[in-house]
Coordinates of C-alpha atoms in Angstrom, one line a residue:
M1 CA 109.9 93.5 137.2
S2 CA 108.4 92.9 140.4
E3 CA 110.3 92.9 143.3
E4 CA 111.8 89.8 143.7
N5 CA 112.0 89.5 147.8
E6 CA 107.7 89.3 147.2
Q7 CA 107.7 85.0 148.0
I8 CA 104.7 83.6 148.2
E9 CA 104.3 79.9 149.4
N10 CA 102.9 77.1 148.1
S11 CA 102.3 74.6 151.3
L12 CA 100.0 72.6 149.9
R13 CA 101.7 72.4 146.3
I14 CA 99.0 73.4 144.0
K15 CA 99.7 73.5 140.3
I16 CA 97.0 75.2 138.3
P17 CA 96.7 74.3 134.4
L18 CA 97.0 77.4 132.0
S19 CA 93.7 75.9 130.4
F20 CA 92.1 76.5 133.5
I21 CA 93.7 80.1 134.3
E22 CA 92.8 81.4 130.9
E23 CA 88.8 80.4 131.4
L24 CA 89.4 83.1 134.4
V25 CA 91.8 85.7 133.7
L26 CA 94.3 87.2 131.3
L27 CA 97.8 86.9 132.6
N28 CA 100.6 89.1 131.4
W29 CA 104.1 87.7 131.0
E30 CA 105.2 88.8 134.6
E31 CA 102.0 87.6 136.1
L32 CA 102.7 84.3 134.3
Y33 CA 106.5 84.4 135.5
M34 CA 105.6 84.8 139.1
G35 CA 103.1 82.5 138.9
I36 CA 106.0 80.3 137.9
K37 CA 108.2 81.4 140.4
W38 CA 105.7 80.8 143.3
N39 CA 105.2 77.2 141.9
Y40 CA 101.8 77.5 141.2
V41 CA 101.8 76.8 137.6
S42 CA 104.5 74.9 135.9
P43 CA 107.2 76.2 133.2
E44 CA 105.6 74.7 130.1
A45 CA 102.7 77.3 130.8
A46 CA 105.2 79.8 129.4
I47 CA 106.2 77.7 126.0
E48 CA 102.1 77.1 125.9
K49 CA 101.3 81.0 126.3
A50 CA 104.3 81.6 123.7
I51 CA 102.8 79.0 121.3
K52 CA 99.6 81.0 120.9
Y53 CA 101.1 84.4 121.0
L54 CA 103.3 83.2 117.5
D55 CA 100.6 84.7 115.5
F56 CA 100.2 88.2 116.7
N57 CA 104.1 88.7 117.6
D58 CA 107.4 88.2 116.0
S59 CA 109.7 89.1 119.0
E60 CA 112.5 86.6 118.8
D61 CA 112.4 86.2 122.8
I62 CA 108.9 84.8 122.2
I63 CA 110.0 82.6 119.2
G64 CA 112.6 81.3 121.1
L65 CA 110.7 80.5 124.1
A66 CA 108.0 78.9 121.8
S67 CA 110.5 77.0 119.9
L68 CA 111.5 74.8 123.7
Y69 CA 111.0 71.5 124.3
S70 CA 109.7 70.1 127.2
N71 CA 113.4 68.9 128.1
E72 CA 114.6 72.6 127.7
I73 CA 112.5 73.9 130.8
S74 CA 115.4 75.4 132.3
S75 CA 115.5 77.9 129.3
V76 CA 112.1 79.2 130.2
N77 CA 113.6 81.6 132.9
Y78 CA 116.2 82.9 130.7
Y79 CA 113.5 83.7 127.8
L80 CA 110.9 85.5 130.1
T81 CA 113.5 87.6 132.0
K82 CA 114.2 88.9 128.1
I83 CA 110.8 89.4 127.8
L84 CA 110.0 91.0 131.1
S85 CA 113.1 93.6 130.5
N86 CA 110.9 95.0 127.5
N87 CA 107.5 95.1 129.5
K88 CA 106.4 97.5 131.7
S89 CA 106.3 96.5 135.4
T90 CA 103.3 95.3 137.2
D91 CA 102.5 96.5 140.6
I92 CA 103.3 93.3 142.8
K93 CA 100.3 93.3 145.3
E94 CA 98.2 93.5 142.2
I95 CA 100.0 90.2 140.7
Q96 CA 99.4 88.3 144.3
E97 CA 95.9 89.2 144.4
K98 CA 95.1 87.8 141.0
W99 CA 97.0 84.6 142.0
L100 CA 95.3 84.4 145.4
Y101 CA 92.1 84.4 143.4
L102 CA 93.6 81.6 140.8
V103 CA 94.6 79.6 143.7
I104 CA 91.3 80.1 146.0
S105 CA 89.1 79.3 142.6
W106 CA 90.9 76.3 141.8
L107 CA 91.4 75.0 145.3
R108 CA 87.5 75.6 145.3
K109 CA 86.7 73.1 142.5
N110 CA 89.8 70.6 143.4
H111 CA 90.2 70.6 146.8
A112 CA 90.3 67.1 147.7
N113 CA 93.0 66.5 145.6
Y114 CA 95.0 68.7 148.2
N115 CA 94.8 67.1 151.6
I116 CA 98.5 67.8 152.9
I117 CA 100.2 70.6 153.9
Y118 CA 104.0 70.3 153.1
A119 CA 106.3 72.0 155.7
E120 CA 108.8 70.8 158.1
V121 CA 106.9 68.0 159.3
N122 CA 103.8 67.2 156.7
Y123 CA 100.7 66.8 158.1
P124 CA 96.8 66.0 156.7
I125 CA 94.0 68.7 156.4
K126 CA 90.5 67.8 155.0
E127 CA 88.3 70.5 154.9
L128 CA 88.0 73.0 152.3
F129 CA 88.1 76.3 155.1
E130 CA 91.4 74.4 156.5
K131 CA 93.0 74.5 152.8
I132 CA 91.6 78.4 152.3
S133 CA 93.4 79.1 155.6
V134 CA 96.3 77.5 154.5
V135 CA 96.6 79.6 151.1
W136 CA 95.4 83.0 153.0
D137 CA 98.5 82.2 155.2
D138 CA 100.8 81.7 152.5
F139 CA 99.9 85.0 150.4
K140 CA 100.7 86.6 154.1
H141 CA 97.3 87.3 155.0
P142 CA 95.8 89.5 152.3
E143 CA 92.8 92.2 153.4
S144 CA 90.6 90.9 150.4
L145 CA 90.0 87.3 151.8
G146 CA 90.7 88.5 155.2
K147 CA 86.9 88.8 156.4
I148 CA 86.6 85.2 156.0
F149 CA 88.9 84.7 159.0
Y150 CA 88.8 87.9 161.2
N151 CA 86.9 87.4 164.6
Q152 CA 83.7 88.4 164.5
E153 CA 83.9 90.3 168.0
V154 CA 87.3 92.4 167.1
F155 CA 85.8 93.7 163.7
D156 CA 82.2 94.2 162.1
N157 CA 79.3 92.0 162.6
Q158 CA 79.5 90.3 159.3
D159 CA 83.1 89.1 160.2
F160 CA 83.6 85.6 161.7
Q161 CA 86.0 83.4 162.8
I162 CA 85.7 80.0 161.7
T163 CA 86.7 77.2 164.1
E164 CA 84.4 74.9 163.7
A165 CA 82.9 72.7 160.8
N166 CA 79.4 74.4 161.6
N167 CA 80.3 77.3 160.4
T168 CA 80.8 76.3 156.6
E169 CA 77.6 77.4 155.3
D170 CA 78.8 81.2 156.1
F171 CA 82.3 80.2 155.1
N172 CA 80.7 79.5 151.8
V173 CA 78.7 82.4 151.9
F174 CA 81.9 84.6 152.2
L175 CA 84.0 82.4 149.9
N176 CA 81.2 82.8 146.8
N177 CA 80.9 86.5 147.5
Y178 CA 85.1 86.7 147.3
L179 CA 85.0 85.0 144.3
S180 CA 82.1 87.2 142.5
E181 CA 83.8 90.1 143.3
Q182 CA 87.4 88.9 142.6
S183 CA 85.5 87.8 139.1
I184 CA 84.8 91.2 138.1
R185 CA 87.7 92.8 138.8
F186 CA 89.9 90.5 137.2
K187 CA 87.6 89.6 134.3
K188 CA 89.0 88.6 131.1

């Protein structure tokens, strides 16, 4: 199992449905577990995935997970931990990158639903680039998304720092490039 100390924040309280995730990528059990741990997907997604696996797998743990009712969500972690103990561990950075791609993809399509940063003091945000910046911060500034935010003068001439809404056209180009690259990288 991945290192437990690799906590990712979810300042916008984004929840991604399993159906959306499955349109973009295949998640292994560890990746799903980490998404649940980081609160980007609900524990019910593990039950959904287990139900889909029943035809292909007769593991007692997957059967147990698939048999849970919605009021037994507290048992999801128990079954996932057992399933993970029998599987090869995935690199935590790779898991984080895949979830970053999923979160950014979801936010790109649904950003109007996320207008508050939940912190010690909650405050509103409205622009997509602000929301992407919050996610980038939550994921501890990964390089794969970094060129969108780095200052042009410090780094190469393709990079820029968003300081005003008039930079949104450039931002959208960089964001589309990022999503295209990650789509190829994590293709199902």
